[in-house]
PDB file of C-alpha atoms in Angstrom:
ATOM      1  CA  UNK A  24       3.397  -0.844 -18.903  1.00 67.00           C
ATOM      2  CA  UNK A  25       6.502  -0.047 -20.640  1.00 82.00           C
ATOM      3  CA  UNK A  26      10.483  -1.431 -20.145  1.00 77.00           C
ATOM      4  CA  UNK A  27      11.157   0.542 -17.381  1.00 79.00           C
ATOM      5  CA  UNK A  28       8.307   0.049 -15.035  1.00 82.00           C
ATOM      6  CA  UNK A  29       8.834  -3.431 -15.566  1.00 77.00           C
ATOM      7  CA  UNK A  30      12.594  -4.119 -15.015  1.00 76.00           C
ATOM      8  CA  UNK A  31      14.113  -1.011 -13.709  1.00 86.00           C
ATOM      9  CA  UNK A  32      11.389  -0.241 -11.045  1.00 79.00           C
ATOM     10  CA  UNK A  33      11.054  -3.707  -9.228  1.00 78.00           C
ATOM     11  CA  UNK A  34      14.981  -3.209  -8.796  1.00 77.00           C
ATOM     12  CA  UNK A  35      14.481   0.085  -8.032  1.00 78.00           C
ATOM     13  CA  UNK A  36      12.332  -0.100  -5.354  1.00 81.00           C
ATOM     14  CA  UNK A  37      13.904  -2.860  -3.785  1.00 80.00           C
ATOM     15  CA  UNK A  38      16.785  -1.177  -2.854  1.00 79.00           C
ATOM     16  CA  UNK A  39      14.529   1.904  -1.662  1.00 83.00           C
ATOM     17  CA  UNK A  40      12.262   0.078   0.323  1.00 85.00           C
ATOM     18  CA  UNK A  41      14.132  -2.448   2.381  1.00 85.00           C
ATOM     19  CA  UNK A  42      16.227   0.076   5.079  1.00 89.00           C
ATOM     20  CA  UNK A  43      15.817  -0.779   8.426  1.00 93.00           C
ATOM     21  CA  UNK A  44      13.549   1.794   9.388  1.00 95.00           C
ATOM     22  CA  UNK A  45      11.054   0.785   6.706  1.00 95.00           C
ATOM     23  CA  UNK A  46      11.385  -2.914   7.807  1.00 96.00           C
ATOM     24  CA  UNK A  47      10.310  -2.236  11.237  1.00 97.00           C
ATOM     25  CA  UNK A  48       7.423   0.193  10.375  1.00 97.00           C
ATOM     26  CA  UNK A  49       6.163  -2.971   8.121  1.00 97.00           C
ATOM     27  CA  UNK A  50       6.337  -5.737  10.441  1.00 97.00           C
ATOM     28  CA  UNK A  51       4.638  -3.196  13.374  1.00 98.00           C
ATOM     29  CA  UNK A  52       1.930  -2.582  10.827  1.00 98.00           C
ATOM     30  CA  UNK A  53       1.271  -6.171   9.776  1.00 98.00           C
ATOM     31  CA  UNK A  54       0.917  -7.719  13.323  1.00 98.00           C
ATOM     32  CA  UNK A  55      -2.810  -7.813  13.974  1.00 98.00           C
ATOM     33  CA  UNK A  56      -2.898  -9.228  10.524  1.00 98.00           C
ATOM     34  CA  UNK A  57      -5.118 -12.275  10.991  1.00 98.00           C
ATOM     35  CA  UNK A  58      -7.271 -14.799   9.404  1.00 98.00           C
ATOM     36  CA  UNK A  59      -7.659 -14.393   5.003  1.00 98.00           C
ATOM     37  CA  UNK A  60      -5.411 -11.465   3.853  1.00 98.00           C
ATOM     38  CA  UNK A  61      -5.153  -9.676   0.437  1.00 98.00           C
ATOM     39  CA  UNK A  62      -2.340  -7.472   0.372  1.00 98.00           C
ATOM     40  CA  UNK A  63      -2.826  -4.693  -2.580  1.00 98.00           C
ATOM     41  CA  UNK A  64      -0.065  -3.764  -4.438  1.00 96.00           C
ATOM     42  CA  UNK A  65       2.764  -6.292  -2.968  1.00 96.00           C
ATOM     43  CA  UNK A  66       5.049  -5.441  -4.892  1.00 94.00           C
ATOM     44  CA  UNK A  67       8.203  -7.854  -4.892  1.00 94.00           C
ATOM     45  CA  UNK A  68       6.775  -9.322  -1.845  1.00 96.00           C
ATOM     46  CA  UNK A  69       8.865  -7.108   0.824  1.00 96.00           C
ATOM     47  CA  UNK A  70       5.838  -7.492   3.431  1.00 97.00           C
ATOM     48  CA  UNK A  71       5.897 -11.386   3.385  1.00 97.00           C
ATOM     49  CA  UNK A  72       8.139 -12.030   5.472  1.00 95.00           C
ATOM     50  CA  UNK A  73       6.592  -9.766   8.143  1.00 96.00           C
ATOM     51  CA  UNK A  74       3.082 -11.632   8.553  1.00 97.00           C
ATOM     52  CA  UNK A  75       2.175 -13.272  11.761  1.00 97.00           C
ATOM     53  CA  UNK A  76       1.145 -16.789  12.451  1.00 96.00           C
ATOM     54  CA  UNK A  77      -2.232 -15.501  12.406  1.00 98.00           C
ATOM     55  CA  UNK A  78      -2.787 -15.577   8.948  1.00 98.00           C
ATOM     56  CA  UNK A  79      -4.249 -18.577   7.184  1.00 97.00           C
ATOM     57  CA  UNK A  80      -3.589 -17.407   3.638  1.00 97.00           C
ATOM     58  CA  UNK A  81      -2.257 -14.439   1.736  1.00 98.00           C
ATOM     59  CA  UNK A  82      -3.257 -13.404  -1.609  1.00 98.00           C
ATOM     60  CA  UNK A  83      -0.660 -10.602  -3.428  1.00 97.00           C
ATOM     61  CA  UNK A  84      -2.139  -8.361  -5.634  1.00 97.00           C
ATOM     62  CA  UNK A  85      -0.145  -5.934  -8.015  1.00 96.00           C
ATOM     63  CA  UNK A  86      -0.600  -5.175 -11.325  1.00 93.00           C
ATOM     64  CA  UNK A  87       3.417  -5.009 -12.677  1.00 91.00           C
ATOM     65  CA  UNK A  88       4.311  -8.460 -14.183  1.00 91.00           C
ATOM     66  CA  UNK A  89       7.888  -7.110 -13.495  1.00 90.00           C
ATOM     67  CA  UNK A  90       7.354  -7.315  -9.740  1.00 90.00           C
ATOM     68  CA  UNK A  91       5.791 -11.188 -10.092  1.00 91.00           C
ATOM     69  CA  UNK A  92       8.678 -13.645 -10.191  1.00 90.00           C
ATOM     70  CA  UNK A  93      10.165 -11.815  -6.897  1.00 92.00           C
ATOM     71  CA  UNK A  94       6.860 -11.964  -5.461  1.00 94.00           C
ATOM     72  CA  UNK A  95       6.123 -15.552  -6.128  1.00 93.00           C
ATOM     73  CA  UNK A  96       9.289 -16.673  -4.943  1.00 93.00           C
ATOM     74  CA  UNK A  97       9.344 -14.993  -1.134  1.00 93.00           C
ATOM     75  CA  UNK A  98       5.547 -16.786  -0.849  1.00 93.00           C
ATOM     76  CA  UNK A  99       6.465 -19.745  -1.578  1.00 92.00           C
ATOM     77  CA  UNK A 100       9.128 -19.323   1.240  1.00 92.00           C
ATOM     78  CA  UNK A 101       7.010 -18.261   3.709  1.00 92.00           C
ATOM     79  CA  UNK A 102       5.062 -20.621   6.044  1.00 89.00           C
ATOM     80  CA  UNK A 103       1.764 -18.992   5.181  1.00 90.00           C
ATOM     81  CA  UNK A 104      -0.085 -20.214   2.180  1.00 91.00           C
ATOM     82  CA  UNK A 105       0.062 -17.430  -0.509  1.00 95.00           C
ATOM     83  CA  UNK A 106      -0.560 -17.130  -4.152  1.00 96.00           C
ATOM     84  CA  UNK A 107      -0.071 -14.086  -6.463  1.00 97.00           C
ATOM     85  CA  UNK A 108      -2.548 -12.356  -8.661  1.00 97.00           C
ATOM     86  CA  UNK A 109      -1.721 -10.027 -11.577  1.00 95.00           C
ATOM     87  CA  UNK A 110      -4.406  -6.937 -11.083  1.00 95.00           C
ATOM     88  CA  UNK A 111      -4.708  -3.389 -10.395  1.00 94.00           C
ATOM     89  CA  UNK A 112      -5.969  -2.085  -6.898  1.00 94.00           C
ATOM     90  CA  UNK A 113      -7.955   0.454  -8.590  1.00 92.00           C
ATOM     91  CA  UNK A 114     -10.022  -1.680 -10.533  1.00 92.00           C
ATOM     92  CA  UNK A 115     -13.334  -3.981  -9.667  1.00 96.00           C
ATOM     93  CA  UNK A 116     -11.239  -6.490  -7.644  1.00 97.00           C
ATOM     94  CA  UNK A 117     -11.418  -9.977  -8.924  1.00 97.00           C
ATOM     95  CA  UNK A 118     -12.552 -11.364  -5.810  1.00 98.00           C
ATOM     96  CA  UNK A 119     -16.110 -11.796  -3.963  1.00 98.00           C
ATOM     97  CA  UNK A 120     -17.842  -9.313  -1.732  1.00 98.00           C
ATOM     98  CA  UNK A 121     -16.897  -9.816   2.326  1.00 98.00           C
ATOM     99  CA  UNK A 122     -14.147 -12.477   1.344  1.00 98.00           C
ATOM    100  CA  UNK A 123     -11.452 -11.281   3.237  1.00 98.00           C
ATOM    101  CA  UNK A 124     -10.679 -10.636   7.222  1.00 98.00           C
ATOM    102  CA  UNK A 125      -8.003  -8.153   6.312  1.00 98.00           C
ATOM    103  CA  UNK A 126      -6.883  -6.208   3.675  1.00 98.00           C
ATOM    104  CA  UNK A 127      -3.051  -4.621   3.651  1.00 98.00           C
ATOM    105  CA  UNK A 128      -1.481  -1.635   1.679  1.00 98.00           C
ATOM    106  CA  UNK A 129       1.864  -0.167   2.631  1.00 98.00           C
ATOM    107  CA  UNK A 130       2.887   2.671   0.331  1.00 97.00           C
ATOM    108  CA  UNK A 131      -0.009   1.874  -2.613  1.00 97.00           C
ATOM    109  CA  UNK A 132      -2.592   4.348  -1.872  1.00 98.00           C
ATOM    110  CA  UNK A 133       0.209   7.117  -3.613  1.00 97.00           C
ATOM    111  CA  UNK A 134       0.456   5.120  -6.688  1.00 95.00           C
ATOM    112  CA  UNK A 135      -3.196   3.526  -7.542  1.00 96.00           C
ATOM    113  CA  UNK A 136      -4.559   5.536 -10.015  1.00 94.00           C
ATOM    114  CA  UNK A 137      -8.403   6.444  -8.692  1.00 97.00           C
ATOM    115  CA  UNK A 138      -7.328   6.279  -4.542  1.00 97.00           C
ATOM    116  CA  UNK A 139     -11.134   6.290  -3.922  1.00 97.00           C
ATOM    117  CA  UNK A 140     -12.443   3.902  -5.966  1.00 97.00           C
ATOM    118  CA  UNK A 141      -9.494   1.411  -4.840  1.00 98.00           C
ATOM    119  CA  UNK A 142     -11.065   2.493  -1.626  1.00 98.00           C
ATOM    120  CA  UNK A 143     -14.225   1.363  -1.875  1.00 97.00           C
ATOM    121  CA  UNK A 144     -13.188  -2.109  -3.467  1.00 98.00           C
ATOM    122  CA  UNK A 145     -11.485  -2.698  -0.168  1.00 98.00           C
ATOM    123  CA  UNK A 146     -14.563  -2.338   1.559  1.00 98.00           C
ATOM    124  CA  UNK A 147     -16.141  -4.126  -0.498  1.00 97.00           C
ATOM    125  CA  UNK A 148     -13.958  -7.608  -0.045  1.00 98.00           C
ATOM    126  CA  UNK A 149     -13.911  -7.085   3.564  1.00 98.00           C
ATOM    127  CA  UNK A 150     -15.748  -9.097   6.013  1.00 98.00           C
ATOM    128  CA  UNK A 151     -18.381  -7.085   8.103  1.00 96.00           C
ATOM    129  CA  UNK A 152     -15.407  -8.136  11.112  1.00 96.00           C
ATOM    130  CA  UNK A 153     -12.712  -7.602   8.957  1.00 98.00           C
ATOM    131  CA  UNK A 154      -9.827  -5.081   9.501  1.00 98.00           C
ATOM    132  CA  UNK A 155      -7.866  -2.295   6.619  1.00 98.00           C
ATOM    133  CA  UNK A 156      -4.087  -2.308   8.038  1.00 98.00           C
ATOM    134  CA  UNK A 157      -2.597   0.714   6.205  1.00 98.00           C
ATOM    135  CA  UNK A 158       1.073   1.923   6.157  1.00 98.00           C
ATOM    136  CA  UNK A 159       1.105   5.152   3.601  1.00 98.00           C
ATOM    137  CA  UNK A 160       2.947   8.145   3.080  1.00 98.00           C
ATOM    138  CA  UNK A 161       1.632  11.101   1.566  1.00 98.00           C
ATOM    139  CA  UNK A 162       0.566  14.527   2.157  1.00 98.00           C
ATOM    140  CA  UNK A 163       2.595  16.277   4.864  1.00 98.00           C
ATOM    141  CA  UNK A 164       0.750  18.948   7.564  1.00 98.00           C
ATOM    142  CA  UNK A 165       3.550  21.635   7.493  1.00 97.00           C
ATOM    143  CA  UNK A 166       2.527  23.944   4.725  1.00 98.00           C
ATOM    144  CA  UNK A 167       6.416  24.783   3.772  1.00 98.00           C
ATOM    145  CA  UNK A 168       6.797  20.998   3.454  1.00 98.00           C
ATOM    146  CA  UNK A 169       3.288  21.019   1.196  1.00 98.00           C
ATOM    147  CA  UNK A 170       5.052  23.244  -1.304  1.00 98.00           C
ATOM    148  CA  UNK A 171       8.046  20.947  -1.951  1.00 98.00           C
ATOM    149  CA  UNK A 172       5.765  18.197  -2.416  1.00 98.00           C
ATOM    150  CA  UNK A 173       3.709  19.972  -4.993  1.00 98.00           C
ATOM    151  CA  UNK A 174       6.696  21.268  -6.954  1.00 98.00           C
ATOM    152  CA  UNK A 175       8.465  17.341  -7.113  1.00 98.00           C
ATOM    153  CA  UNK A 176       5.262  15.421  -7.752  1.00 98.00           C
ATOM    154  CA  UNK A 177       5.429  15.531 -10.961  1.00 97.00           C
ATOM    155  CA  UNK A 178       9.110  13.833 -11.565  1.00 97.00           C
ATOM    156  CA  UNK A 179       8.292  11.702  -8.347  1.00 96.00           C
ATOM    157  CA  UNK A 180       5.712  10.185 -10.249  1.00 96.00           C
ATOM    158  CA  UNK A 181       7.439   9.492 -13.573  1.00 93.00           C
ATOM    159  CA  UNK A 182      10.358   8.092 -11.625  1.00 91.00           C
ATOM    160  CA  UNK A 183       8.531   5.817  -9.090  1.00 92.00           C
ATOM    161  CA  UNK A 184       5.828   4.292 -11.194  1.00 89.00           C
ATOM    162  CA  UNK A 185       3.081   6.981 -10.510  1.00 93.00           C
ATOM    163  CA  UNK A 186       3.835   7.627  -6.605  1.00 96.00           C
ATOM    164  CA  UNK A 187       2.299  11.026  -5.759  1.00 98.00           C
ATOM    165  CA  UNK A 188       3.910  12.877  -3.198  1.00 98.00           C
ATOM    166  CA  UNK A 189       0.858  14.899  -1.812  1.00 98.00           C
ATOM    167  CA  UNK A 190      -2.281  12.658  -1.103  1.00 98.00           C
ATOM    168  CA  UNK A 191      -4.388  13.224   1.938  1.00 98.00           C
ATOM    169  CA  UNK A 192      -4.291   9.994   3.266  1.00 98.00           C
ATOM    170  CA  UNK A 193      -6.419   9.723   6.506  1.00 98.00           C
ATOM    171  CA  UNK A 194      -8.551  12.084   4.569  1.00 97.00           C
ATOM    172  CA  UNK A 195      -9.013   9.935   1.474  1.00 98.00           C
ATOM    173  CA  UNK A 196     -10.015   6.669   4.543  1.00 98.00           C
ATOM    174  CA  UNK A 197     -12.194   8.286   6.579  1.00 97.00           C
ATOM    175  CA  UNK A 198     -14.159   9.622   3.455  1.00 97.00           C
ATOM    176  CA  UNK A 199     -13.931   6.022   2.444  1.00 97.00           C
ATOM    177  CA  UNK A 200     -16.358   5.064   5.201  1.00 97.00           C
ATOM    178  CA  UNK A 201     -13.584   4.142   7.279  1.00 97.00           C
ATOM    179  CA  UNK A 202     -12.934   4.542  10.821  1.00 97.00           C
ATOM    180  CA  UNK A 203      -8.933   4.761  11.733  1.00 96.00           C
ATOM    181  CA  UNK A 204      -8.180   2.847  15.237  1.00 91.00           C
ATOM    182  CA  UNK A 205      -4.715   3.058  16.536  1.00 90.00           C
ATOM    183  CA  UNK A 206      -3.541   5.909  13.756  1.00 96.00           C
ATOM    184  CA  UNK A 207      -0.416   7.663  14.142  1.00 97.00           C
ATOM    185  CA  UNK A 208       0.791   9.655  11.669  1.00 98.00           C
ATOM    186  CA  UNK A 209       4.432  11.081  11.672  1.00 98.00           C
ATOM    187  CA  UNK A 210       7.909  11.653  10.349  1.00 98.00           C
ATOM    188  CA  UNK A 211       9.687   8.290   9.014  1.00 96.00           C
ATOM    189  CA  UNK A 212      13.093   8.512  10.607  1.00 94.00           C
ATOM    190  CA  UNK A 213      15.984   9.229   7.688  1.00 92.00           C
ATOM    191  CA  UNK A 214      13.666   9.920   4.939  1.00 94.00           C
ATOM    192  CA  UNK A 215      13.192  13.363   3.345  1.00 96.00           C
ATOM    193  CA  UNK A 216      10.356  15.304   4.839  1.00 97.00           C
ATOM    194  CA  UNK A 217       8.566  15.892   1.790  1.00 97.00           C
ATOM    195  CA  UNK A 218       8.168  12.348   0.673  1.00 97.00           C
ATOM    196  CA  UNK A 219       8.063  10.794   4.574  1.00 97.00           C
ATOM    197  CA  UNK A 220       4.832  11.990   6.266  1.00 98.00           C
ATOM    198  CA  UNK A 221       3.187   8.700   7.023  1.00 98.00           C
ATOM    199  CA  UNK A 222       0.057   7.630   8.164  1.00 98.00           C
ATOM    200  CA  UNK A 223       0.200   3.835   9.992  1.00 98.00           C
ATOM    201  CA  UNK A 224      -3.008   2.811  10.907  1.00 98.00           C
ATOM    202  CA  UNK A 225      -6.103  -0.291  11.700  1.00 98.00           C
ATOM    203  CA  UNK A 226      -9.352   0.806   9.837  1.00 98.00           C
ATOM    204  CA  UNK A 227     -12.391  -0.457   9.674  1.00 98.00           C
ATOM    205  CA  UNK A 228     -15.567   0.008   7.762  1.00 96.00           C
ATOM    206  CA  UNK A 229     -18.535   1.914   9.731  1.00 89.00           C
ATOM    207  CA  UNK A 230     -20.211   4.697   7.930  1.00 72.00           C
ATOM    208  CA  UNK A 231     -21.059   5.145   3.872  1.00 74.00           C
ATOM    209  CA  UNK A 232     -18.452   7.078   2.176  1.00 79.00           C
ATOM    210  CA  UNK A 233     -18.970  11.016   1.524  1.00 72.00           C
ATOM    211  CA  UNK A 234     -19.587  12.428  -1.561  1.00 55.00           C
TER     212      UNK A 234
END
């Protein structure tokens, strides 16, 4: 991970991620957060101060060193116990099978590098009970908007770390193994259509993934 992933980016994406729109959409997506959370790909920590009472403790996962001192500092403001871990998403997790009541991502699944197998790790750290909150954008149903976001992927993803404009989100869940509860998928107010189709849903582990 080179310079500018890890002190241009963090900045970056700070001032990209934090409008008021974007705020909301987090804390709606993080209330029936409960119980042990890991949160993949936190980031600087933007989602922290959204978590409800509900959770008992928070472990951060992202795999940018740049992103950590940020990160460490907004959990040790908040009232739930957190700690930080530097890993990728896509990788075996470093955690134990069925450890976790809920597992978070908002705006990951477009960066990891192997979606699926990132996936499949979440499932695998999840309690049998345990809940996938998911707030991604990705690829849009309009086929005129499709087009844009194949011909900008590929500077989207040198400029934001990887992000990928044109994954099939609910697709890439439910073929998972995942159910979606509660999904809605839709426009994000005031961002440009081809990078703000977004899919906020609860998921939750009931079938073995598809080939």
């Amino acid at each position: 991970m080179g310079w500018y992933e890890r002190r241009v980016l963090p900045i970056l994406l700070e001032k990209m991620m934090t409008g008021a729109e974007t705020e909301r959409l987090r804390k709606d997506a993080l209330k029936p957060a409960r119980g042990r959370v890991l949160e993949i790909g936190c980031g600087t920590g933007l989602n922290v101060p959204h978590y409800p009472a509900a959770v008992t403790h928070l472990v951060g996962l992202d795999p940018n060193a740049g992103m950590e001192t940020i990160a460490r500092r907004r959990l040790a403001a908040a009232p739930v116990k957190g700690e930080f871990v530097l890993g990728r998403g896509d990788n075996r997790l470093p955690f134990e099978d069925a450890s976790f009541d809920t597992v978070v991502t908002t705006f990951v699944l477009c960066t990891v590098g192997d979606a699926e197998h990132a996936l499949s790790e979440i499932r695998r750290v999840l309690k049998p009970s345990g809940q996938y909150l998911l707030l991604e954008h990705g690829l849009a149903p309009d086929a005129a908007v499709q087009r844009w976001q194949r011909r900008l992927n590929r500077v989207n993803r040198l400029a934001l770390g990887g992000c990928n404009l044109n994954r099939p989100i609910a697709r890439l869940v439910v073929g998972a193994g995942f159910t979606l509860q509660a999904s809605n998928e839709f426009f994000q107010a005031g961002a440009p259509k081809f990078a703000g189709f977004t899919t906020s849903a609860i998921a939750v582990a009931t079938s073995s993934p598809t080939a």
